[in-house]
Coordinates of C-alpha atoms and ligand atoms in Angstrom, one line a residue:
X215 CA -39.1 59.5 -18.0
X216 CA -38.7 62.6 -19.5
X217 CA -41.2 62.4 -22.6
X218 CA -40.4 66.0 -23.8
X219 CA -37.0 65.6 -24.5
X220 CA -38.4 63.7 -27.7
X221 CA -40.1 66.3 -28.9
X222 CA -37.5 69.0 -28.5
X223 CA -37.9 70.1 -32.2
X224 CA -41.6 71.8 -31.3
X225 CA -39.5 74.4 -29.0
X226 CA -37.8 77.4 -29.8
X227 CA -35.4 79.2 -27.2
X228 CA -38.2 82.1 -25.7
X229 CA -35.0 84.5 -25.1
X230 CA -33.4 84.1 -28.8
X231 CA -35.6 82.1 -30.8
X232 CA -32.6 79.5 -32.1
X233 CA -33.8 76.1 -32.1
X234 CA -33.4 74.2 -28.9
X235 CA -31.9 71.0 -28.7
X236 CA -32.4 68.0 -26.2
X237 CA -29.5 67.1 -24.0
X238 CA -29.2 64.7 -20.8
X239 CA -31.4 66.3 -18.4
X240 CA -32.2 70.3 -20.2
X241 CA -32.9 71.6 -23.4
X242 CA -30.2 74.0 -25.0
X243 CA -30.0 76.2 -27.5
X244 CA -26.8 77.4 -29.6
X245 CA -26.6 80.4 -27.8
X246 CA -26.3 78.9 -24.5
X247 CA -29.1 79.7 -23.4
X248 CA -30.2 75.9 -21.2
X249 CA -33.5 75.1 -19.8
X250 CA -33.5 72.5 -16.9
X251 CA -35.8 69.4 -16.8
X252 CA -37.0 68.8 -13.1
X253 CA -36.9 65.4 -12.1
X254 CA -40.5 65.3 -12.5
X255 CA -40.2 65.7 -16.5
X256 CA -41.5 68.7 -16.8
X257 CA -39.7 72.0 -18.9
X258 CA -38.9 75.3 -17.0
X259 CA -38.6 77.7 -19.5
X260 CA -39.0 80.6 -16.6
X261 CA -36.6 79.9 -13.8
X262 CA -37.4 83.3 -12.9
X263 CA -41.3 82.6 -12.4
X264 CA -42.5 83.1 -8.8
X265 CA -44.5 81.0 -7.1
X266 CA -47.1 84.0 -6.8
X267 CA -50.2 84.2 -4.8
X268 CA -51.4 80.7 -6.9
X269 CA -50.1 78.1 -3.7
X270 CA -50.0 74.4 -3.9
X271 CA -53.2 74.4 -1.4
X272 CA -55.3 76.7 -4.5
X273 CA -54.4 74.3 -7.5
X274 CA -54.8 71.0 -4.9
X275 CA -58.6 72.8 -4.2
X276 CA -59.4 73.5 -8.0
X277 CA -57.7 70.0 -9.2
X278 CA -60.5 68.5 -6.4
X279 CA -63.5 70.8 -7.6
X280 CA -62.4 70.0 -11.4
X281 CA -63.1 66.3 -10.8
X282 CA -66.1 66.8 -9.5
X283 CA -68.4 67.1 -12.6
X284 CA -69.4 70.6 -12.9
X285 CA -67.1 71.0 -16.1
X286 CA -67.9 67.8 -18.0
X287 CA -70.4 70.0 -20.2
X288 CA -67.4 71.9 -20.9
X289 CA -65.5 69.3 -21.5
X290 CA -67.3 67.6 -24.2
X291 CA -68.1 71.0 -25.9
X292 CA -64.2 71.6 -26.3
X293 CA -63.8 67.3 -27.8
X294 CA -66.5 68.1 -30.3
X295 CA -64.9 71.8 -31.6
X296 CA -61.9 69.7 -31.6
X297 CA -62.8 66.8 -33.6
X298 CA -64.5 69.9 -35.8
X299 CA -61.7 72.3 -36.5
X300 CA -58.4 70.4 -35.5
X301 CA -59.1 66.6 -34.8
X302 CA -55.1 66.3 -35.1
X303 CA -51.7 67.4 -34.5
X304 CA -50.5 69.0 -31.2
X305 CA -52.6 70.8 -28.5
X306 CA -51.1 73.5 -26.4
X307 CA -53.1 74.3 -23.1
X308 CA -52.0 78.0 -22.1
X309 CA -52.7 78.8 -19.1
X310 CA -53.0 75.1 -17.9
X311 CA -52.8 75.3 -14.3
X312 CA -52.6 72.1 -12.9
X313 CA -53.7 70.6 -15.8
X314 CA -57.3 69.5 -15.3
X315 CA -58.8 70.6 -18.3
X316 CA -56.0 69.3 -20.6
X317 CA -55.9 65.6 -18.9
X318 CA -60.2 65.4 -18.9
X319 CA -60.0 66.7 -22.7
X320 CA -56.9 64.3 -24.0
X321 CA -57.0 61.2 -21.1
X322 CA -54.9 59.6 -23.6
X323 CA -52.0 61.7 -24.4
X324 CA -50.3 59.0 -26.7
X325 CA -53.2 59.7 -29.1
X326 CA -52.4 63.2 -30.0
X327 CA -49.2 65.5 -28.4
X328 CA -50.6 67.3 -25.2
X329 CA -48.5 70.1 -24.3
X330 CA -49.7 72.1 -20.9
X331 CA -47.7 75.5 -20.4
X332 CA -48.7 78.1 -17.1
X333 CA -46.1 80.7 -15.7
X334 CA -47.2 79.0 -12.1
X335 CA -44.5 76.4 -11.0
X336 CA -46.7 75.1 -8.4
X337 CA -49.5 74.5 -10.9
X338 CA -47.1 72.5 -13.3
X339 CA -46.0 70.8 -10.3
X340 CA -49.3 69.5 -9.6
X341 CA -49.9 68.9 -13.6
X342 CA -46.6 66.6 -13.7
X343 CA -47.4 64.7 -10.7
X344 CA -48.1 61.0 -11.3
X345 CA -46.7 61.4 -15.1
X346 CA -49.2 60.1 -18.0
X347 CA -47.7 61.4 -21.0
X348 CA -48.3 64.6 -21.3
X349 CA -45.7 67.5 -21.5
X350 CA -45.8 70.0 -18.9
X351 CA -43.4 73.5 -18.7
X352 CA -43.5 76.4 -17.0
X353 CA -43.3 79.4 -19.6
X354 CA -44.6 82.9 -20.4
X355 CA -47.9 83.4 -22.0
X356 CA -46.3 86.4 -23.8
X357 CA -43.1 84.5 -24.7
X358 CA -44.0 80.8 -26.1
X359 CA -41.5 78.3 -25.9
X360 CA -42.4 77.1 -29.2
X361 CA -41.6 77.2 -32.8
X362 CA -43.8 79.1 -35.0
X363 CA -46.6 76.9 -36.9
X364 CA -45.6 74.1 -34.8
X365 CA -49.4 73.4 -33.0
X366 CA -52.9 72.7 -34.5
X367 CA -55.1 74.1 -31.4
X368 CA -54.5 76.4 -28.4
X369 CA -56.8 76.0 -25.7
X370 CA -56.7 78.6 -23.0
X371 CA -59.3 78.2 -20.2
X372 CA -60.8 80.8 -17.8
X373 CA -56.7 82.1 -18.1
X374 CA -55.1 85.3 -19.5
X375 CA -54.6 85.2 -23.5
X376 CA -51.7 86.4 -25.6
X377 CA -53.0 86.6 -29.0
X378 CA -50.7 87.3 -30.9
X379 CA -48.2 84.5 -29.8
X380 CA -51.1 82.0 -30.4
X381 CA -51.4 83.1 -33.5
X382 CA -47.9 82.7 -33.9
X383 CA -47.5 79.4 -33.0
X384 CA -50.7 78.1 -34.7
X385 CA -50.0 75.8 -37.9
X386 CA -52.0 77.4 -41.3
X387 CA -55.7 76.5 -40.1
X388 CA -55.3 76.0 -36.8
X389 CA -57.5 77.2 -34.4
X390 CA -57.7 79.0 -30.9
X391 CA -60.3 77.5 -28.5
X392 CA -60.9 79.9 -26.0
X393 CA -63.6 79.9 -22.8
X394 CA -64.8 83.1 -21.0
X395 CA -67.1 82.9 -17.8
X396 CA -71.2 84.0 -18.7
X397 CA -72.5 86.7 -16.8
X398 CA -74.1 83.7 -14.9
X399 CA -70.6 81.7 -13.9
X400 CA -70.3 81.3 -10.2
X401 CA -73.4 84.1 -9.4
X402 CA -74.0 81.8 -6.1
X403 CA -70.1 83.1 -5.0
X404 CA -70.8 86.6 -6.8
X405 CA -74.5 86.9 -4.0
X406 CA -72.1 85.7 -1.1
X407 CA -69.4 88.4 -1.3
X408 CA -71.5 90.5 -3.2
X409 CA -70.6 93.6 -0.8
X410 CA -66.9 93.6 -1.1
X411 CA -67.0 92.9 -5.3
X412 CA -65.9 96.0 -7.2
X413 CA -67.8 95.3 -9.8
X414 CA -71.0 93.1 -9.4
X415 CA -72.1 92.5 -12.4
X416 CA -69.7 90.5 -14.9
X417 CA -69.7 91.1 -18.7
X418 CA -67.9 88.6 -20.8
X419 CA -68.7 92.0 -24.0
X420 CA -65.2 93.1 -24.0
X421 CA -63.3 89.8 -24.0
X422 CA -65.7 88.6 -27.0
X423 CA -64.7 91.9 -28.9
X424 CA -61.7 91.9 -28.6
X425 CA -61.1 88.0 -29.3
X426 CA -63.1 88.8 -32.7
X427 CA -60.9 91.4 -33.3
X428 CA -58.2 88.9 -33.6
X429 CA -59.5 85.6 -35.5
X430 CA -62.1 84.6 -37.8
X431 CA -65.0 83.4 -35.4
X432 CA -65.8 79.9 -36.3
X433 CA -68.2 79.5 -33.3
X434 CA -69.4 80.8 -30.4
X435 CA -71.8 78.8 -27.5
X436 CA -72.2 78.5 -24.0
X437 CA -72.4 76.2 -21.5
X438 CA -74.9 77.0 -18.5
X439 CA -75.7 74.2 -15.6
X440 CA -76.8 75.2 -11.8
X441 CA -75.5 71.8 -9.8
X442 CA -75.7 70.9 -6.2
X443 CA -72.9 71.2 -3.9
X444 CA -71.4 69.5 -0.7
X445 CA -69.8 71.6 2.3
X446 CA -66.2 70.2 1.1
X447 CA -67.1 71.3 -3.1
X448 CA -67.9 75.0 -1.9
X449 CA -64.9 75.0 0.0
X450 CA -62.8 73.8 -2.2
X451 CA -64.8 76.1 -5.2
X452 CA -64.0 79.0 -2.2
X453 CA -60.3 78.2 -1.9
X454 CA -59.9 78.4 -5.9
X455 CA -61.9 80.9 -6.9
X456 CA -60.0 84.9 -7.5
X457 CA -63.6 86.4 -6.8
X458 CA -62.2 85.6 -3.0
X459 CA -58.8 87.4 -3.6
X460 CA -58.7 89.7 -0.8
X461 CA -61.6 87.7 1.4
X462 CA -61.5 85.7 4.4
X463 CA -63.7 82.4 4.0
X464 CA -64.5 82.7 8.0
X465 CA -66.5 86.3 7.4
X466 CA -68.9 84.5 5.2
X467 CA -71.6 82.5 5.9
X468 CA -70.0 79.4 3.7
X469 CA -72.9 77.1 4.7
X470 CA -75.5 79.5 2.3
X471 CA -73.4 77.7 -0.8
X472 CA -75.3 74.8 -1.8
X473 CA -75.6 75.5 -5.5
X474 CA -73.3 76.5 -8.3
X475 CA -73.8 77.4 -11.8
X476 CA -71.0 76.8 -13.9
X477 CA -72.5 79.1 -17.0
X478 CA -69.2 79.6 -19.9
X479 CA -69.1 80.9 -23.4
X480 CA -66.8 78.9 -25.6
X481 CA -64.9 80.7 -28.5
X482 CA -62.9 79.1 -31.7
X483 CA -61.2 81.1 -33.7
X484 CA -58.8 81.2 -36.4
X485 CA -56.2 83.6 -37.2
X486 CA -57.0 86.6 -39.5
Ligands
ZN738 ZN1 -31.3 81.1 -26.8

């Protein structure tokens, strides 16, 4: 099963932009330029992409925590901006890692075209595992795989942005749905390693700015829910969370974490 094979004609080669077509088992482009298809169906469009400090173990851990409720709030917020500003045509998750958010937003992919991109192999990995329909490829936030005007939303959760490739590959009135941690999001984790943070309080200011810089603002709200947590949540919430880049679980006292708040600001936007 390799469902994106019949959609070839929403990518464009990222190294010469020629039209890609869909052979046996890659997509090429005229130039020669061929992107493998791994057996698992998804599209590497970055051979070169490391595996980086994001490990199998991380996205297994956030892929748990995901599941585990605390982002339903988001979730719904996100259905109802789509069914708003772009109730049809294809969704591109940038900055998918392994795919939670895309898969709770779109369970049912054969409804609308789900297309999760991150530059992580492992996290695509993990995305394509089990299969379901939607299309999975490791890519380059800063060189999109796609044709221009080919997709009606971008989502890009809690992930590094490229702006003007979104804009890029947004359709005419498509829109950009992007989510930026509150000052609030994770403060339980912020109190725990409070000593070793650079910078201990967080300001989501700049990444608002600069994101209505870029596109119309169609709306702005937040999300903001404290829930309880078992041992085996704040572990896994420890394991997956870059505020413990740098930070040994076993110096902290882990058994403190009984609570997290989960506090967001959701942004759509359309190109100026
Ligand atoms: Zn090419």
């Amino acid at each position: 099963m390799k469902p994106i094979l019949d959609h070839g004609a929403l990518f464009r080669c990222p190294l010469c932009h020629s039209p890609l077509l869909a052979g046996e088992t890659s997509l090429r482009c005229e130039k020669g330029h061929d992107f493998a298809l791994s057996k698992k169906g998804y599209a590497d469009f970055c051979p070169a992409a490391r595996a980086g400090a994001y490990d199998q173990t991380l996205f297994d851990s956030r892929s748990r925590f995901i599941s585990g409720g605390f982002y339903g709030e988001l979730v719904e917020a996100l259905r109802r901006l789509l069914n708003e500003y772009a109730p049809q045509g294809p969704l591109l998750d940038a900055g998918c890692g392994e795919g939670s958010f895309l898969k709770a937003l779109c369970p049912d992919p054969s409804a609308r075209l789900c297309l999760g991109l991150d530059l992580s192999r492992p996290g695509i990995q993990r995305a394509a595992r089990g299969g379901g329909g939607w299309l999975w490829a490791v890519g380059d936030l800063s060189r999109l795989p796609l044709q221009t005007g080919s997709v009606a939303a971008v989502l890009n959760v809690l992930s590094p942005a490229n702006y003007p490739e979104f804009a890029r590959v947004l359709r005419p009135g498509g829109v950009v749905l992007k989510v930026v941690p509150g000052a609030r999001y994770l403060c339980e984790v912020r109190a725990l390693v409070r000593d070793r943070l650079r910078q201990e309080e967080y300001s989501n200011d700049r990444v608002v700015n600069l994101f209505s810089d870029r596109f119309d603002l169609l709306s702005q709200r937040e999300v903001c829910h404290t829930y309880p947590l078992t041992p085996e949540q704040g572990a896994d919430l420890l394991s997956m969370t870059p505020l413990m880049q740098g930070i040994e679980k076993e110096q902290l006292d882990t058994a403190a974490l009984t609570s997290v708040t989960i506090h967001l600001a959701i942004l759509a936007g359309r190109p100026r």
